[in-house]
Amino acid sequence: MWLQARQEATSAAAADHLGRLTDPIKSGVPGIDLVQVVASNHRVVASSADAQGLPPLSTAWPTPQDPEQDVGTCAQRQLGCVHLSALRVTSAPDSPIVYAGRSAPADSSTRVIDSLFAAQGTILVLLAASTTWKVTGRTLRPVEAIRAELAAINGDDLGNRVPQPVGDDEIARLARTVNGTLERLENARDRMNRALTQQRQFAADASHELRTPVAGLRAQLEEAQLHPEETDLNDLLAHSLYDVDRLQTIITDLLLLTRLESSASELRERVDLATIVGTEVSQRADPDRVRLRLTPDVPVHAIRSQIGRAITNLLDNAERHARLAVVVEVRQNGDSAELIVDDDGEGVAEADRQRIFERFTRLDAARSRDRGGTGLGLAIARGIAQAHDGTIEAGASPSGGGRFILRLPLAGPSDNGRTANDRST
């Protein structure tokens, strides 16, 4: 269209320059029906039939340096928008200007198309916003379910779990992580509750065990105070010292149980289990009552004093219940060192073989105060075994009595004195 307008403007300018311009101007280019020649004083000199009686089609005025311009204008209300080519006839300052062009009905179509595009763009934006809202809501719905479930969980009920979506996306991994955390919290709470229960039971048992000798001691002293003339001072002192010794023994054992929890940092050494057993047996009041079956060179990595205390407690327990003799055996079994203590007494019922290692536990056969100890000997032995990464269990001996087996890890050939922390590292 612009090329056609320029062609007609060039033709009209040539006709005017040669003095052959007619009025009305006959357009030689089909479709270009608006042609004007405007003098330098902006007076229309000649025009085509469709431009008759119209003022200048445009105010555009090409300069001698830029003699041709393409113009789009909507200044003529009766014509609407037109596309024009403005061309100077000559390069003289007073040269007339030729306007040639046609109306532009396509503008209205362009506006319609623009309106359609705008409407489509608006619809697309709304659809995108709606889709984003729905997708985001669907995506975040599991997060809201997780939040609601977490809000409903309290410290007293950690058994619930958040909904876990299928798949392996971020939300599914978040749900698995939350459930794993809740499980660990539940296990920690259960361990804490068990520890608190054990502490409360321990405090109650300790109070009961300490109260008995204190009550006996107080009764004897009050009796002596009420009847001093009938009191045998030596007998009173003997019984009082017995009760004091019992109190001291209980307190010492309680302190030892407490220390076992922090003994992992003490320096351990490579020791021969058979040597420790021989030393402990030789120091007993009646060593001939104990028969030994010791395999030499069974090394363990241990705190010598604590292992000696565990052996002593097992021997005390065995001698307290044995009829005639106690048999002690040390041997190597795989990667473990085993200490076996057998007696020919009444034995331990299968139902009591776990309970016997609890603190202040005495079986019916050992309820007598003069036969029983503090009720902490086997508990101390188990604590020492656990502190050395070992185990202890009760069973039946071949002679029909009780059997206690203490198992400790064998020390390797390169194990020297190390702390438990070093070894675990």
mmCIF file of N, CA and C in Angstrom, residues 286-416:
data_model
loop_
_atom_site.group_PDB
_atom_site.id
_atom_site.type_symbol
_atom_site.label_atom_id
_atom_site.label_comp_id
_atom_site.label_asym_id
_atom_site.label_seq_id
_atom_site.Cartn_x
_atom_site.Cartn_y
_atom_site.Cartn_z
ATOM 1 N N ASP A 286 37.205 -68.682 103.181
ATOM 2 C CA ASP A 286 37.315 -70.132 103.040
ATOM 3 C C ASP A 286 37.587 -70.460 101.573
ATOM 4 N N PRO A 287 38.831 -70.242 101.114
ATOM 5 C CA PRO A 287 39.116 -70.475 99.695
ATOM 6 C C PRO A 287 39.015 -71.934 99.304
ATOM 7 N N ASP A 288 39.154 -72.860 100.253
ATOM 8 C CA ASP A 288 39.106 -74.283 99.909
ATOM 9 C C ASP A 288 37.711 -74.722 99.486
ATOM 10 N N ARG A 289 36.721 -73.904 99.813
ATOM 11 C CA ARG A 289 35.349 -74.267 99.429
ATOM 12 C C ARG A 289 35.104 -74.040 97.930
ATOM 13 N N VAL A 290 35.981 -73.313 97.288
ATOM 14 C CA VAL A 290 35.807 -72.967 95.875
ATOM 15 C C VAL A 290 36.753 -73.819 95.045
ATOM 16 N N ARG A 291 36.204 -74.573 94.097
ATOM 17 C CA ARG A 291 37.004 -75.358 93.172
ATOM 18 C C ARG A 291 37.185 -74.563 91.873
ATOM 19 N N LEU A 292 38.408 -74.523 91.392
ATOM 20 C CA LEU A 292 38.737 -73.687 90.239
ATOM 21 C C LEU A 292 39.027 -74.541 89.013
ATOM 22 N N ARG A 293 38.509 -74.079 87.888
ATOM 23 C CA ARG A 293 38.825 -74.655 86.576
ATOM 24 C C ARG A 293 39.195 -73.482 85.657
ATOM 25 N N LEU A 294 40.422 -73.108 85.716
ATOM 26 C CA LEU A 294 40.858 -71.870 85.055
ATOM 27 C C LEU A 294 41.677 -72.180 83.813
ATOM 28 N N THR A 295 41.279 -71.604 82.710
ATOM 29 C CA THR A 295 42.064 -71.658 81.479
ATOM 30 C C THR A 295 42.951 -70.424 81.448
ATOM 31 N N PRO A 296 44.248 -70.583 81.428
ATOM 32 C CA PRO A 296 45.114 -69.392 81.462
ATOM 33 C C PRO A 296 45.068 -68.608 80.150
ATOM 34 N N ASP A 297 45.565 -67.400 80.241
ATOM 35 C CA ASP A 297 45.674 -66.508 79.082
ATOM 36 C C ASP A 297 44.318 -66.309 78.396
ATOM 37 N N VAL A 298 43.366 -65.809 79.182
ATOM 38 C CA VAL A 298 42.064 -65.373 78.644
ATOM 39 C C VAL A 298 41.993 -63.863 78.881
ATOM 40 N N PRO A 299 42.541 -63.057 77.960
ATOM 41 C CA PRO A 299 42.671 -61.617 78.222
ATOM 42 C C PRO A 299 41.370 -60.865 77.961
ATOM 43 N N VAL A 300 41.129 -59.884 78.789
ATOM 44 C CA VAL A 300 40.005 -58.961 78.593
ATOM 45 C C VAL A 300 40.526 -57.545 78.771
ATOM 46 N N HIS A 301 39.800 -56.622 78.245
ATOM 47 C CA HIS A 301 40.151 -55.198 78.328
ATOM 48 C C HIS A 301 39.222 -54.585 79.359
ATOM 49 N N ALA A 302 39.696 -54.351 80.590
ATOM 50 C CA ALA A 302 38.766 -54.045 81.677
ATOM 51 C C ALA A 302 39.449 -53.210 82.752
ATOM 52 N N ILE A 303 38.588 -52.706 83.664
ATOM 53 C CA ILE A 303 39.040 -52.059 84.889
ATOM 54 C C ILE A 303 39.165 -53.155 85.941
ATOM 55 N N ARG A 304 40.373 -53.436 86.417
ATOM 56 C CA ARG A 304 40.642 -54.587 87.256
ATOM 57 C C ARG A 304 39.778 -54.586 88.525
ATOM 58 N N SER A 305 39.665 -53.444 89.183
ATOM 59 C CA SER A 305 38.934 -53.394 90.455
ATOM 60 C C SER A 305 37.458 -53.719 90.253
ATOM 61 N N GLN A 306 36.874 -53.265 89.155
ATOM 62 C CA GLN A 306 35.455 -53.523 88.928
ATOM 63 C C GLN A 306 35.207 -54.993 88.588
ATOM 64 N N ILE A 307 36.059 -55.577 87.747
ATOM 65 C CA ILE A 307 35.889 -56.999 87.444
ATOM 66 C C ILE A 307 36.069 -57.829 88.714
ATOM 67 N N GLY A 308 37.028 -57.434 89.558
ATOM 68 C CA GLY A 308 37.198 -58.131 90.833
ATOM 69 C C GLY A 308 35.958 -58.038 91.698
ATOM 70 N N ARG A 309 35.313 -56.872 91.708
ATOM 71 C CA ARG A 309 34.093 -56.709 92.502
ATOM 72 C C ARG A 309 32.971 -57.584 91.949
ATOM 73 N N ALA A 310 32.839 -57.681 90.624
ATOM 74 C CA ALA A 310 31.808 -58.538 90.038
ATOM 75 C C ALA A 310 32.050 -59.996 90.402
ATOM 76 N N ILE A 311 33.315 -60.436 90.343
ATOM 77 C CA ILE A 311 33.636 -61.820 90.719
ATOM 78 C C ILE A 311 33.304 -62.071 92.186
ATOM 79 N N THR A 312 33.664 -61.127 93.046
ATOM 80 C CA THR A 312 33.378 -61.266 94.478
ATOM 81 C C THR A 312 31.879 -61.371 94.729
ATOM 82 N N ASN A 313 31.098 -60.544 94.061
ATOM 83 C CA ASN A 313 29.648 -60.597 94.261
ATOM 84 C C ASN A 313 29.078 -61.940 93.814
ATOM 85 N N LEU A 314 29.572 -62.471 92.683
ATOM 86 C CA LEU A 314 29.074 -63.771 92.236
ATOM 87 C C LEU A 314 29.484 -64.882 93.201
ATOM 88 N N LEU A 315 30.700 -64.806 93.727
ATOM 89 C CA LEU A 315 31.127 -65.803 94.696
ATOM 90 C C LEU A 315 30.330 -65.703 95.988
ATOM 91 N N ASP A 316 30.075 -64.482 96.461
ATOM 92 C CA ASP A 316 29.265 -64.311 97.674
ATOM 93 C C ASP A 316 27.886 -64.917 97.482
ATOM 94 N N ASN A 317 27.299 -64.656 96.357
ATOM 95 C CA ASN A 317 25.957 -65.185 96.093
ATOM 96 C C ASN A 317 25.978 -66.709 96.036
ATOM 97 N N ALA A 318 27.012 -67.262 95.365
ATOM 98 C CA ALA A 318 27.075 -68.722 95.245
ATOM 99 C C ALA A 318 27.307 -69.374 96.612
ATOM 100 N N GLU A 319 28.222 -68.843 97.419
ATOM 101 C CA GLU A 319 28.496 -69.427 98.727
ATOM 102 C C GLU A 319 27.305 -69.290 99.668
ATOM 103 N N ARG A 320 26.521 -68.224 99.480
ATOM 104 C CA ARG A 320 25.359 -68.017 100.350
ATOM 105 C C ARG A 320 24.310 -69.103 100.113
ATOM 106 N N HIS A 321 24.271 -69.659 98.907
ATOM 107 C CA HIS A 321 23.229 -70.637 98.591
ATOM 108 C C HIS A 321 23.763 -72.051 98.416
ATOM 109 N N ALA A 322 25.077 -72.229 98.359
ATOM 110 C CA ALA A 322 25.634 -73.566 98.123
ATOM 111 C C ALA A 322 25.520 -74.430 99.360
ATOM 112 N N ARG A 323 25.367 -75.758 99.147
ATOM 113 C CA ARG A 323 25.349 -76.706 100.269
ATOM 114 C C ARG A 323 26.775 -77.084 100.663
ATOM 115 N N LEU A 324 27.594 -77.460 99.644
ATOM 116 C CA LEU A 324 28.938 -77.931 99.941
ATOM 117 C C LEU A 324 30.021 -77.093 99.255
ATOM 118 N N ALA A 325 29.914 -76.957 97.940
ATOM 119 C CA ALA A 325 31.039 -76.351 97.214
ATOM 120 C C ALA A 325 30.537 -75.440 96.098
ATOM 121 N N VAL A 326 31.473 -74.604 95.662
ATOM 122 C CA VAL A 326 31.248 -73.687 94.543
ATOM 123 C C VAL A 326 32.318 -73.983 93.493
ATOM 124 N N VAL A 327 31.902 -74.052 92.237
ATOM 125 C CA VAL A 327 32.833 -74.318 91.139
ATOM 126 C C VAL A 327 32.920 -73.069 90.274
ATOM 127 N N VAL A 328 34.156 -72.601 90.037
ATOM 128 C CA VAL A 328 34.389 -71.418 89.211
ATOM 129 C C VAL A 328 35.226 -71.841 88.013
ATOM 130 N N GLU A 329 34.753 -71.480 86.822
ATOM 131 C CA GLU A 329 35.454 -71.847 85.590
ATOM 132 C C GLU A 329 35.685 -70.602 84.743
ATOM 133 N N VAL A 330 36.876 -70.508 84.166
ATOM 134 C CA VAL A 330 37.217 -69.449 83.213
ATOM 135 C C VAL A 330 37.626 -70.125 81.915
ATOM 136 N N ARG A 331 36.989 -69.700 80.813
ATOM 137 C CA ARG A 331 37.304 -70.298 79.522
ATOM 138 C C ARG A 331 37.079 -69.273 78.414
ATOM 139 N N GLN A 332 37.574 -69.648 77.256
ATOM 140 C CA GLN A 332 37.379 -68.811 76.067
ATOM 141 C C GLN A 332 36.335 -69.466 75.182
ATOM 142 N N ASN A 333 35.356 -68.695 74.749
ATOM 143 C CA ASN A 333 34.278 -69.203 73.907
ATOM 144 C C ASN A 333 34.111 -68.261 72.721
ATOM 145 N N GLY A 334 34.717 -68.626 71.599
ATOM 146 C CA GLY A 334 34.660 -67.753 70.423
ATOM 147 C C GLY A 334 35.438 -66.483 70.673
ATOM 148 N N ASP A 335 34.779 -65.342 70.502
ATOM 149 C CA ASP A 335 35.424 -64.052 70.739
ATOM 150 C C ASP A 335 35.058 -63.483 72.102
ATOM 151 N N SER A 336 34.617 -64.358 73.015
ATOM 152 C CA SER A 336 34.230 -63.919 74.357
ATOM 153 C C SER A 336 35.016 -64.700 75.408
ATOM 154 N N ALA A 337 35.247 -64.025 76.524
ATOM 155 C CA ALA A 337 35.792 -64.677 77.710
ATOM 156 C C ALA A 337 34.631 -64.960 78.653
ATOM 157 N N GLU A 338 34.549 -66.168 79.168
ATOM 158 C CA GLU A 338 33.431 -66.564 80.011
ATOM 159 C C GLU A 338 33.915 -66.905 81.417
ATOM 160 N N LEU A 339 33.206 -66.364 82.398
ATOM 161 C CA LEU A 339 33.394 -66.716 83.801
ATOM 162 C C LEU A 339 32.113 -67.401 84.258
ATOM 163 N N ILE A 340 32.221 -68.678 84.684
ATOM 164 C CA ILE A 340 31.057 -69.478 85.076
ATOM 165 C C ILE A 340 31.188 -69.807 86.565
ATOM 166 N N VAL A 341 30.143 -69.457 87.327
ATOM 167 C CA VAL A 341 30.104 -69.735 88.761
ATOM 168 C C VAL A 341 28.921 -70.650 89.027
ATOM 169 N N ASP A 342 29.196 -71.891 89.494
ATOM 170 C CA ASP A 342 28.160 -72.878 89.793
ATOM 171 C C ASP A 342 28.118 -73.140 91.285
ATOM 172 N N ASP A 343 26.912 -73.376 91.799
ATOM 173 C CA ASP A 343 26.751 -73.834 93.182
ATOM 174 C C ASP A 343 25.819 -75.028 93.186
ATOM 175 N N ASP A 344 25.809 -75.761 94.278
ATOM 176 C CA ASP A 344 24.956 -76.954 94.392
ATOM 177 C C ASP A 344 23.778 -76.706 95.321
ATOM 178 N N GLY A 345 23.303 -75.462 95.294
ATOM 179 C CA GLY A 345 22.184 -75.110 96.171
ATOM 180 C C GLY A 345 20.844 -75.388 95.528
ATOM 181 N N GLU A 346 19.860 -74.550 95.887
ATOM 182 C CA GLU A 346 18.492 -74.758 95.427
ATOM 183 C C GLU A 346 18.277 -74.294 93.988
ATOM 184 N N GLY A 347 19.180 -73.507 93.446
ATOM 185 C CA GLY A 347 19.019 -73.030 92.079
ATOM 186 C C GLY A 347 18.090 -71.834 91.972
ATOM 187 N N VAL A 348 17.947 -71.352 90.779
ATOM 188 C CA VAL A 348 17.099 -70.184 90.503
ATOM 189 C C VAL A 348 16.005 -70.601 89.540
ATOM 190 N N ALA A 349 14.751 -70.369 89.937
ATOM 191 C CA ALA A 349 13.637 -70.699 89.050
ATOM 192 C C ALA A 349 13.742 -69.911 87.748
ATOM 193 N N GLU A 350 13.292 -70.552 86.668
ATOM 194 C CA GLU A 350 13.421 -69.916 85.351
ATOM 195 C C GLU A 350 12.691 -68.584 85.293
ATOM 196 N N ALA A 351 11.575 -68.470 86.007
ATOM 197 C CA ALA A 351 10.806 -67.223 85.988
ATOM 198 C C ALA A 351 11.529 -66.092 86.696
ATOM 199 N N ASP A 352 12.518 -66.429 87.555
ATOM 200 C CA ASP A 352 13.222 -65.400 88.333
ATOM 201 C C ASP A 352 14.601 -65.072 87.767
ATOM 202 N N ARG A 353 15.015 -65.656 86.649
ATOM 203 C CA ARG A 353 16.379 -65.514 86.177
ATOM 204 C C ARG A 353 16.687 -64.136 85.592
ATOM 205 N N GLN A 354 15.677 -63.384 85.261
ATOM 206 C CA GLN A 354 15.888 -61.991 84.865
ATOM 207 C C GLN A 354 15.685 -61.042 86.041
ATOM 208 N N ARG A 355 14.665 -61.338 86.860
ATOM 209 C CA ARG A 355 14.330 -60.453 87.976
ATOM 210 C C ARG A 355 15.408 -60.428 89.035
ATOM 211 N N ILE A 356 16.214 -61.497 89.100
ATOM 212 C CA ILE A 356 17.203 -61.588 90.161
ATOM 213 C C ILE A 356 18.290 -60.520 90.033
ATOM 214 N N PHE A 357 18.439 -59.964 88.839
ATOM 215 C CA PHE A 357 19.462 -58.939 88.642
ATOM 216 C C PHE A 357 18.950 -57.525 88.925
ATOM 217 N N GLU A 358 17.677 -57.400 89.290
ATOM 218 C CA GLU A 358 17.154 -56.087 89.626
ATOM 219 C C GLU A 358 17.606 -55.688 91.030
ATOM 220 N N ARG A 359 17.627 -54.386 91.286
ATOM 221 C CA ARG A 359 18.125 -53.878 92.566
ATOM 222 C C ARG A 359 17.186 -54.257 93.705
ATOM 223 N N PHE A 360 17.778 -54.638 94.836
ATOM 224 C CA PHE A 360 17.071 -54.992 96.065
ATOM 225 C C PHE A 360 16.115 -56.162 95.861
ATOM 226 N N THR A 361 16.481 -57.069 94.952
ATOM 227 C CA THR A 361 15.654 -58.248 94.726
ATOM 228 C C THR A 361 16.210 -59.422 95.531
ATOM 229 N N ARG A 362 15.339 -60.007 96.361
ATOM 230 C CA ARG A 362 15.707 -61.241 97.057
ATOM 231 C C ARG A 362 14.601 -62.261 96.791
ATOM 232 N N LEU A 363 15.018 -63.441 96.407
ATOM 233 C CA LEU A 363 14.036 -64.494 96.196
ATOM 234 C C LEU A 363 13.560 -65.018 97.547
ATOM 235 N N ASP A 364 12.458 -65.734 97.489
ATOM 236 C CA ASP A 364 11.849 -66.191 98.742
ATOM 237 C C ASP A 364 12.819 -66.997 99.592
ATOM 238 N N ALA A 365 13.684 -67.777 98.933
ATOM 239 C CA ALA A 365 14.632 -68.599 99.683
ATOM 240 C C ALA A 365 15.713 -67.781 100.343
ATOM 241 N N ALA A 366 15.840 -66.519 99.972
ATOM 242 C CA ALA A 366 16.929 -65.694 100.503
ATOM 243 C C ALA A 366 16.396 -64.463 101.203
ATOM 244 N N ARG A 367 15.167 -64.522 101.696
ATOM 245 C CA ARG A 367 14.590 -63.342 102.316
ATOM 246 C C ARG A 367 15.171 -63.075 103.699
ATOM 247 N N SER A 368 15.728 -64.038 104.290
ATOM 248 C CA SER A 368 16.267 -63.845 105.635
ATOM 249 C C SER A 368 17.387 -62.833 105.619
ATOM 250 N N ARG A 369 17.384 -61.901 106.552
ATOM 251 C CA ARG A 369 18.385 -60.837 106.574
ATOM 252 C C ARG A 369 19.782 -61.368 106.878
ATOM 253 N N ASP A 370 19.848 -62.437 107.671
ATOM 254 C CA ASP A 370 21.180 -62.929 107.997
ATOM 255 C C ASP A 370 21.767 -63.736 106.854
ATOM 256 N N ARG A 371 20.906 -64.242 105.958
ATOM 257 C CA ARG A 371 21.433 -64.949 104.788
ATOM 258 C C ARG A 371 21.651 -63.991 103.629
ATOM 259 N N GLY A 372 20.702 -63.110 103.415
ATOM 260 C CA GLY A 372 20.789 -62.222 102.258
ATOM 261 C C GLY A 372 21.762 -61.096 102.487
ATOM 262 N N GLY A 373 22.222 -60.534 101.377
ATOM 263 C CA GLY A 373 23.106 -59.376 101.459
ATOM 264 C C GLY A 373 22.284 -58.113 101.369
ATOM 265 N N THR A 374 22.813 -57.148 100.675
ATOM 266 C CA THR A 374 22.108 -55.870 100.519
ATOM 267 C C THR A 374 21.061 -55.919 99.424
ATOM 268 N N GLY A 375 21.046 -56.969 98.639
ATOM 269 C CA GLY A 375 20.125 -57.014 97.503
ATOM 270 C C GLY A 375 20.655 -56.280 96.295
ATOM 271 N N LEU A 376 21.929 -55.871 96.339
ATOM 272 C CA LEU A 376 22.515 -55.110 95.238
ATOM 273 C C LEU A 376 23.676 -55.833 94.553
ATOM 274 N N GLY A 377 24.074 -57.004 95.092
ATOM 275 C CA GLY A 377 25.260 -57.666 94.568
ATOM 276 C C GLY A 377 25.144 -58.048 93.111
ATOM 277 N N LEU A 378 24.052 -58.725 92.734
ATOM 278 C CA LEU A 378 23.887 -59.138 91.342
ATOM 279 C C LEU A 378 23.594 -57.952 90.440
ATOM 280 N N ALA A 379 22.897 -56.933 90.953
ATOM 281 C CA ALA A 379 22.676 -55.720 90.162
ATOM 282 C C ALA A 379 24.001 -55.034 89.847
ATOM 283 N N ILE A 380 24.905 -55.012 90.827
ATOM 284 C CA ILE A 380 26.226 -54.420 90.602
ATOM 285 C C ILE A 380 27.000 -55.243 89.576
ATOM 286 N N ALA A 381 26.920 -56.575 89.691
ATOM 287 C CA ALA A 381 27.616 -57.430 88.725
ATOM 288 C C ALA A 381 27.110 -57.186 87.305
ATOM 289 N N ARG A 382 25.800 -57.050 87.141
ATOM 290 C CA ARG A 382 25.262 -56.768 85.818
ATOM 291 C C ARG A 382 25.691 -55.396 85.323
ATOM 292 N N GLY A 383 25.697 -54.388 86.212
ATOM 293 C CA GLY A 383 26.139 -53.057 85.806
ATOM 294 C C GLY A 383 27.592 -53.055 85.367
ATOM 295 N N ILE A 384 28.441 -53.808 86.062
ATOM 296 C CA ILE A 384 29.852 -53.886 85.672
ATOM 297 C C ILE A 384 29.985 -54.579 84.319
ATOM 298 N N ALA A 385 29.221 -55.655 84.105
ATOM 299 C CA ALA A 385 29.275 -56.354 82.819
ATOM 300 C C ALA A 385 28.853 -55.437 81.679
ATOM 301 N N GLN A 386 27.772 -54.709 81.869
ATOM 302 C CA GLN A 386 27.295 -53.806 80.821
ATOM 303 C C GLN A 386 28.277 -52.672 80.583
ATOM 304 N N ALA A 387 28.926 -52.170 81.645
ATOM 305 C CA ALA A 387 29.909 -51.105 81.476
ATOM 306 C C ALA A 387 31.124 -51.588 80.687
ATOM 307 N N HIS A 388 31.364 -52.901 80.664
ATOM 308 C CA HIS A 388 32.484 -53.478 79.904
ATOM 309 C C HIS A 388 32.009 -54.131 78.612
ATOM 310 N N ASP A 389 30.826 -53.741 78.137
ATOM 311 C CA ASP A 389 30.266 -54.275 76.889
ATOM 312 C C ASP A 389 30.054 -55.783 76.974
ATOM 313 N N GLY A 390 29.760 -56.269 78.150
ATOM 314 C CA GLY A 390 29.527 -57.691 78.327
ATOM 315 C C GLY A 390 28.114 -57.981 78.787
ATOM 316 N N THR A 391 27.859 -59.232 79.123
ATOM 317 C CA THR A 391 26.536 -59.662 79.585
ATOM 318 C C THR A 391 26.703 -60.599 80.767
ATOM 319 N N ILE A 392 25.623 -60.791 81.495
ATOM 320 C CA ILE A 392 25.584 -61.765 82.587
ATOM 321 C C ILE A 392 24.201 -62.391 82.592
ATOM 322 N N GLU A 393 24.152 -63.676 82.810
ATOM 323 C CA GLU A 393 22.867 -64.371 82.807
ATOM 324 C C GLU A 393 22.887 -65.473 83.854
ATOM 325 N N ALA A 394 21.676 -65.835 84.283
ATOM 326 C CA ALA A 394 21.505 -66.890 85.271
ATOM 327 C C ALA A 394 20.937 -68.122 84.601
ATOM 328 N N GLY A 395 21.321 -69.287 85.120
ATOM 329 C CA GLY A 395 20.830 -70.546 84.580
ATOM 330 C C GLY A 395 20.901 -71.638 85.619
ATOM 331 N N ALA A 396 20.918 -72.857 85.155
ATOM 332 C CA ALA A 396 20.971 -74.020 86.045
ATOM 333 C C ALA A 396 22.318 -74.701 85.888
ATOM 334 N N SER A 397 22.948 -75.066 87.009
ATOM 335 C CA SER A 397 24.236 -75.748 86.982
ATOM 336 C C SER A 397 24.028 -77.254 86.840
ATOM 337 N N PRO A 398 25.048 -77.993 86.386
ATOM 338 C CA PRO A 398 24.894 -79.462 86.280
ATOM 339 C C PRO A 398 24.577 -80.125 87.608
ATOM 340 N N SER A 399 24.976 -79.506 88.729
ATOM 341 C CA SER A 399 24.705 -80.101 90.036
ATOM 342 C C SER A 399 23.310 -79.789 90.540
ATOM 343 N N GLY A 400 22.534 -79.060 89.766
ATOM 344 C CA GLY A 400 21.165 -78.744 90.155
ATOM 345 C C GLY A 400 20.995 -77.391 90.802
ATOM 346 N N GLY A 401 22.081 -76.722 91.126
ATOM 347 C CA GLY A 401 21.983 -75.409 91.751
ATOM 348 C C GLY A 401 21.920 -74.295 90.717
ATOM 349 N N GLY A 402 22.431 -73.149 91.110
ATOM 350 C CA GLY A 402 22.401 -71.996 90.233
ATOM 351 C C GLY A 402 23.702 -71.850 89.454
ATOM 352 N N ARG A 403 23.606 -71.287 88.275
ATOM 353 C CA ARG A 403 24.779 -71.004 87.442
ATOM 354 C C ARG A 403 24.677 -69.567 86.948
ATOM 355 N N PHE A 404 25.792 -68.846 87.082
ATOM 356 C CA PHE A 404 25.875 -67.483 86.587
ATOM 357 C C PHE A 404 27.051 -67.405 85.610
ATOM 358 N N ILE A 405 26.772 -66.870 84.416
ATOM 359 C CA ILE A 405 27.777 -66.794 83.352
ATOM 360 C C ILE A 405 28.011 -65.318 83.029
ATOM 361 N N LEU A 406 29.245 -64.890 83.242
ATOM 362 C CA LEU A 406 29.658 -63.528 82.900
ATOM 363 C C LEU A 406 30.486 -63.599 81.614
ATOM 364 N N ARG A 407 30.049 -62.890 80.579
ATOM 365 C CA ARG A 407 30.750 -62.878 79.294
ATOM 366 C C ARG A 407 31.295 -61.480 79.027
ATOM 367 N N LEU A 408 32.581 -61.429 78.653
ATOM 368 C CA LEU A 408 33.248 -60.172 78.321
ATOM 369 C C LEU A 408 33.951 -60.330 76.978
ATOM 370 N N PRO A 409 34.060 -59.265 76.206
ATOM 371 C CA PRO A 409 34.779 -59.374 74.932
ATOM 372 C C PRO A 409 36.256 -59.665 75.174
ATOM 373 N N LEU A 410 36.779 -60.557 74.361
ATOM 374 C CA LEU A 410 38.210 -60.851 74.441
ATOM 375 C C LEU A 410 39.016 -59.653 73.982
ATOM 376 N N ALA A 411 40.152 -59.409 74.606
ATOM 377 C CA ALA A 411 41.043 -58.339 74.178
ATOM 378 C C ALA A 411 41.884 -58.844 73.007
ATOM 379 N N GLY A 412 41.961 -58.057 71.948
ATOM 380 C CA GLY A 412 42.759 -58.429 70.798
ATOM 381 C C GLY A 412 44.240 -58.331 71.102
ATOM 382 N N PRO A 413 45.055 -58.861 70.205
ATOM 383 C CA PRO A 413 46.506 -58.837 70.444
ATOM 384 C C PRO A 413 47.092 -57.440 70.470
ATOM 385 N N SER A 414 46.410 -56.482 69.830
ATOM 386 C CA SER A 414 46.946 -55.109 69.779
ATOM 387 C C SER A 414 46.301 -54.197 70.793
ATOM 388 N N ASP A 415 45.371 -54.736 71.635
ATOM 389 C CA ASP A 415 44.686 -53.895 72.612
ATOM 390 C C ASP A 415 45.594 -53.632 73.800
ATOM 391 N N ASN A 416 45.910 -52.397 74.040
ATOM 392 C CA ASN A 416 46.622 -51.985 75.232
ATOM 393 C C ASN A 416 45.677 -51.183 76.095
#
